[in-house]
Amino acid sequence: MMTYPKRFIRNRVSAATAIGATALLALTACGGGGAQQGTATEFTGEYTGPKVELDYWNGFTGGDGPFMEQMVEEFNAEHDNIKVVPNTIKWADMYQKLPAAVQAGEGPDVGVMHLEQLSTNAARNVIVPVDDLAEELELTGDDFTEEVWDAGVYEDERYGIPLDVHSLAMYYNTEHFEKAGITEAPTDAASFEDALKKLKAAGYENPFWMPAKWPSHLMNLSLLWQNGGEPYDADGAKATFDSEAGVEGLEWQTSIIDEGYSPKNVAIDSQYVAFKNGENSITWDGIWQFNDLEAAGVPYAAAPIPVIGEEDAVWASSHNFFLPRQATPDENKTNAAKVFIAWMSENSEAWAGSGMIPARTSVREGGALDGTPQEPIAAKVDSMKFLPPVPGLGTVQAETLEVGVDNAILGEQEPKEALSKVAAKASQLMEENQASFGK
């Protein structure tokens, strides 16, 4: 399993909820904003101080882990006065441990987390702004997609430096396509349906399995965006994923089952395992699966998910470097950590080996993705959509949108009813979060 584990997606917010209210309230009480750390000494882009050792937390426990380890080793070899020591733990465990560790003065010196986690940890003063780092490196939205760059800002301050972007992709079995006489990857609703019909006629009874759980809610978000909708309002106070755009997306998902292209009651992970075993012809999953599929020897190719709606859009996320709040700030470690983040960003072409897409345009255009499986996905990087930076949104989504999509796919509720019911709950939870997070 690659960097965005399926079981983490399913459980990540419950794990974040398990952080513990006491630790969160204590962190909030530490004082507002991020000026407590990193502003006493101006960051110059270099570190010339005494030798320091940096504790680096990350969750790259899968096939992406060796690529991160290699990058850290290269950084250490180039910096005599900085030694980065990785502490690699499962994402859910890291998100659970981080706030309490920071409160106890035992947090890391630097870390990386998923984009969706930034606003929650920023609101709770677990992490601090990195605007000075971005300014010194002259990093702006010009070298990133506007979507991913803006998503790292909370309350007008930047809390993350994007390392990569990673999205859903369409994987298809090239042998099945050849037998069915399909010569090109489908790109829209018509060509996708045509491909499914040809695959079925070629003897592949259920060519595209529609799961009730992961990554079905990410499919739904993609389809909602393709239909011109937004899942949440701009103020982060109301869920809007039950709009006509979201309902149309979910109706399309259930139609895949109704028309016999997918079996019913597809259990989590079953669609991906079936694809690896040649039991289905197409699956939509994250680009972090590339190395796993290569190792499995599956005859496959990848392409962007088709534009089923009117607009080109796909769900995506990003790994972002962050600086945690320190009980006793060490200016040497803080500046050394910024040098580490800067180096990792500038040398992120090596990260492409993990299956990810470097976030920086300059790195992508420098040939980092030439000949890689994710190259065709990266060509659509401007169509990637990210969840808004709303504290606590991950928990809300896990308890509402994911449940509604699950109920509709299983046939327990009609799509409109399923989304309307959970959207009302989501809006209530978002209002409660605004009060909890001091919005």
Short mmCIF file of N, CA, C and O in Angstrom, two decimals, residues 40 74 104 107 120 140 173 229 240 256 262 280 301 322 352 380 423-424:
data_model
loop_
_atom_site.label_atom_id
_atom_site.label_comp_id
_atom_site.label_asym_id
_atom_site.label_seq_id
_atom_site.Cartn_x
_atom_site.Cartn_y
_atom_site.Cartn_z
N ALA A 40 12.47 35.07 15.71
CA ALA A 40 13.52 35.78 16.46
C ALA A 40 14.74 36.01 15.58
O ALA A 40 15.39 37.05 15.65
N GLU A 74 20.47 11.48 1.23
CA GLU A 74 21.17 12.40 0.35
C GLU A 74 21.29 13.78 0.99
O GLU A 74 22.34 14.44 0.88
N ALA A 104 3.54 18.23 25.28
CA ALA A 104 4.48 17.74 26.29
C ALA A 104 5.91 18.18 26.03
O ALA A 104 6.81 17.84 26.80
N GLY A 107 7.55 16.86 20.80
CA GLY A 107 7.21 16.75 19.39
C GLY A 107 8.44 16.73 18.52
O GLY A 107 9.57 16.93 18.98
N THR A 120 -6.64 21.97 10.78
CA THR A 120 -7.00 21.53 12.13
C THR A 120 -5.83 21.73 13.08
O THR A 120 -6.00 22.24 14.20
N THR A 140 5.84 30.93 -4.65
CA THR A 140 4.52 31.52 -4.81
C THR A 140 3.65 30.54 -5.58
O THR A 140 4.10 29.47 -6.01
N ASN A 173 -6.82 -2.68 -17.52
CA ASN A 173 -6.09 -3.88 -17.92
C ASN A 173 -5.89 -3.84 -19.43
O ASN A 173 -6.86 -3.90 -20.19
N GLY A 229 -20.25 21.59 -8.98
CA GLY A 229 -20.61 21.84 -7.60
C GLY A 229 -19.41 22.00 -6.69
O GLY A 229 -18.26 21.82 -7.11
N THR A 240 -22.56 21.32 1.26
CA THR A 240 -23.35 21.50 0.04
C THR A 240 -23.19 20.32 -0.91
O THR A 240 -23.51 20.42 -2.09
N ILE A 256 -23.83 2.33 -12.37
CA ILE A 256 -22.82 1.33 -12.76
C ILE A 256 -23.22 -0.06 -12.24
O ILE A 256 -23.04 -1.08 -12.92
N SER A 262 -20.97 -3.64 -12.51
CA SER A 262 -20.35 -3.93 -11.22
C SER A 262 -21.23 -4.87 -10.42
O SER A 262 -22.46 -4.78 -10.49
N ASN A 280 -11.42 -7.80 -12.88
CA ASN A 280 -12.14 -6.70 -13.51
C ASN A 280 -11.19 -5.95 -14.42
O ASN A 280 -9.98 -6.18 -14.40
N ALA A 301 -2.31 -0.01 -17.71
CA ALA A 301 -1.90 1.36 -18.05
C ALA A 301 -2.78 2.27 -17.21
O ALA A 301 -3.79 1.85 -16.65
N PHE A 322 5.73 20.64 7.46
CA PHE A 322 5.27 21.57 8.48
C PHE A 322 6.31 21.68 9.58
O PHE A 322 7.22 20.85 9.72
N ALA A 352 9.37 11.50 -7.30
CA ALA A 352 8.52 10.96 -8.36
C ALA A 352 8.61 9.44 -8.41
O ALA A 352 7.67 8.77 -8.85
N LYS A 380 -2.79 16.57 -16.25
CA LYS A 380 -4.06 17.16 -15.85
C LYS A 380 -3.97 17.77 -14.46
O LYS A 380 -4.98 17.90 -13.76
N ALA A 423 -25.97 15.53 4.78
CA ALA A 423 -25.55 16.93 4.61
C ALA A 423 -26.07 17.78 5.76
O ALA A 423 -25.37 18.69 6.24
N ALA A 424 -27.28 17.52 6.21
CA ALA A 424 -27.83 18.25 7.34
C ALA A 424 -26.99 18.01 8.59
O ALA A 424 -26.69 18.94 9.36
#
